Amino acid sequence: GVIGAAGDISYNEDSKRVLTLSQNTLTIVDTTSQYAEPVVVDLTAELAAVKAQYAKNDVMAKVTVGSVANDEKYVYVSYKVEGATDIALTVYDYNGNKVNTAYFAAAIDEMPTKDKTYQVSSVFMQDGKLMALVTNTVNGTGYIFAIKSPAAI
């Protein structure tokens, strides 16, 4: 099948697109036509670029592709980064073209502890806002935060 074993999946009613993440591959499926070929994006190079950016900031942790979310215009791919205090997102259009990679400060000051035991577990859309589930890697507690408006990315 087109989707395979998904690590994450997202659907947006306005765009009529299903998105899946499987290892380092993003697949975008247009559900309006049975003849439309899926758009497949290899995330390997972008993952390496995100890892390099964190290495410049002395964050030498494991970095992996995390989750996918979408709205009517864009696709948002997040990364799980152990020991980072921000959220890395790569934004794509529905043709698989990279629009931007942005780093957003996480609300670490609002967390119960100020250490670096948090990571973004997933991103998702809620009422038109891009949200992040941030979890504590030690005790598993989770917190939900709004990320900057998708229109501003």
Coordinates of C-alpha atoms in Angstrom, one line a residue:
G1 CA 0.0 0.0 0.0
V2 CA 0.9 3.6 -0.2
I3 CA 0.9 4.3 3.5
G4 CA 2.8 1.4 4.9
A5 CA 3.6 1.2 8.6
A6 CA 3.0 4.8 9.7
G7 CA 4.8 6.3 12.7
D8 CA 2.3 9.2 12.6
I9 CA -0.7 10.1 10.5
S10 CA -2.7 13.3 10.0
Y11 CA -5.7 14.4 7.9
N12 CA -7.1 17.9 7.2
E13 CA -10.7 18.2 6.0
D14 CA -10.1 21.5 4.1
S15 CA -7.1 20.2 2.1
K16 CA -8.5 16.6 1.7
R17 CA -5.0 15.2 2.2
V18 CA -3.8 12.3 4.3
L19 CA -0.2 12.6 5.6
T20 CA 1.9 9.8 7.0
L21 CA 5.4 9.6 8.5
S22 CA 7.2 6.3 8.3
Q23 CA 10.8 6.4 9.5
N24 CA 12.3 9.3 7.5
T25 CA 9.7 9.5 4.8
L26 CA 6.7 11.9 4.6
T27 CA 3.9 10.7 2.2
I28 CA 1.1 13.1 1.1
V29 CA -2.0 11.5 -0.4
D30 CA -4.6 13.6 -2.1
T31 CA -7.9 11.9 -1.3
T32 CA -9.9 13.9 -3.9
S33 CA -8.7 11.7 -6.8
Q34 CA -8.2 8.0 -7.0
Y35 CA -5.6 8.6 -9.8
A36 CA -3.4 11.2 -7.9
E37 CA 0.1 9.9 -7.3
P38 CA 1.2 10.3 -3.7
V39 CA 3.9 12.9 -3.0
V40 CA 6.8 11.2 -1.2
V41 CA 9.4 13.4 0.6
D42 CA 12.7 11.9 1.9
L43 CA 13.4 13.6 5.2
T44 CA 16.9 12.3 5.6
A45 CA 18.7 15.5 4.5
E46 CA 16.5 17.7 6.5
L47 CA 17.0 15.5 9.6
A48 CA 20.8 15.8 9.1
A49 CA 20.4 19.6 8.9
V50 CA 18.4 19.8 12.1
K51 CA 20.9 17.6 13.9
A52 CA 23.7 19.9 12.7
Q53 CA 21.9 23.0 13.9
Y54 CA 21.5 21.4 17.4
A55 CA 25.2 20.3 17.4
K56 CA 26.2 24.0 16.8
N57 CA 24.3 24.8 20.0
D58 CA 26.1 22.0 21.9
V59 CA 23.0 19.8 22.1
M60 CA 24.5 16.4 21.2
A61 CA 21.4 14.4 21.8
K62 CA 19.5 11.9 19.7
V63 CA 17.4 13.7 17.0
T64 CA 14.6 11.8 15.2
V65 CA 11.6 12.7 13.1
G66 CA 8.7 13.1 15.5
S67 CA 5.3 13.8 14.1
V68 CA 3.3 15.4 11.3
A69 CA 0.4 17.9 11.3
N70 CA -1.3 19.9 8.6
D71 CA -3.7 22.7 7.9
E72 CA -5.3 23.8 4.6
K73 CA -2.0 25.2 3.3
Y74 CA 1.0 23.5 4.9
V75 CA 2.5 20.4 6.3
Y76 CA 4.4 20.6 9.6
V77 CA 7.0 18.0 10.5
S78 CA 8.4 18.0 14.1
Y79 CA 11.5 16.4 15.5
K80 CA 12.1 14.7 18.8
V81 CA 15.3 16.2 20.4
E82 CA 16.4 15.0 23.8
G83 CA 17.8 17.8 25.9
A84 CA 16.6 20.7 23.7
T85 CA 14.6 23.6 25.0
D86 CA 13.0 24.5 21.7
I87 CA 10.8 23.0 19.0
A88 CA 12.1 22.3 15.5
L89 CA 9.6 22.3 12.7
T90 CA 10.0 21.9 9.0
V91 CA 7.2 23.3 6.9
Y92 CA 6.3 21.9 3.5
D93 CA 3.6 22.7 0.9
Y94 CA 1.4 19.9 -0.5
N95 CA 3.7 19.4 -3.4
G96 CA 6.5 18.3 -1.1
N97 CA 8.5 21.6 -1.4
K98 CA 10.2 22.8 1.7
V99 CA 8.9 26.2 2.8
N100 CA 11.0 26.8 5.9
T101 CA 12.6 25.2 9.0
A102 CA 11.9 27.1 12.2
Y103 CA 12.9 26.8 15.8
F104 CA 10.4 27.9 18.5
A105 CA 11.3 28.4 22.1
A106 CA 9.4 25.9 24.2
A107 CA 7.7 27.1 27.4
I108 CA 10.4 25.5 29.6
D109 CA 9.8 28.3 32.2
E110 CA 6.3 27.1 32.6
M111 CA 7.4 23.5 33.3
P112 CA 7.5 22.2 36.9
T113 CA 11.3 21.7 36.6
K114 CA 13.8 23.9 34.7
D115 CA 16.0 21.0 33.5
K116 CA 16.4 19.7 30.0
T117 CA 14.3 16.5 30.5
Y118 CA 11.6 17.6 28.0
Q119 CA 11.0 16.8 24.4
V120 CA 8.3 17.4 21.8
S121 CA 6.3 14.2 21.5
S122 CA 4.0 15.4 18.8
V123 CA 2.5 18.4 17.0
F124 CA -1.2 18.7 16.0
M125 CA -3.8 21.2 14.9
Q126 CA -6.5 22.2 17.3
D127 CA -9.1 24.9 16.3
G128 CA -6.7 26.3 13.7
K129 CA -3.8 26.5 16.1
L130 CA -0.6 24.5 15.9
M131 CA -0.1 22.7 19.2
A132 CA 2.8 20.7 20.8
L133 CA 2.6 17.9 23.3
V134 CA 5.8 18.3 25.3
T135 CA 6.7 15.3 27.6
N136 CA 9.1 14.8 30.5
T137 CA 11.5 12.1 29.4
V138 CA 12.0 11.0 33.1
N139 CA 8.5 10.7 34.4
G140 CA 6.4 10.8 31.3
T141 CA 4.2 13.7 32.3
G142 CA 2.9 15.7 29.3
Y143 CA 2.0 19.4 28.7
I144 CA 0.3 20.9 25.8
F145 CA 1.4 24.3 24.4
A146 CA 0.3 26.5 21.5
I147 CA 3.1 27.1 18.9
K148 CA 3.3 30.4 17.0
S149 CA 0.4 30.8 14.5
P150 CA 1.0 28.7 11.4
A151 CA 0.4 31.8 9.3
A152 CA 3.4 33.5 10.9
I153 CA 5.8 30.6 10.0

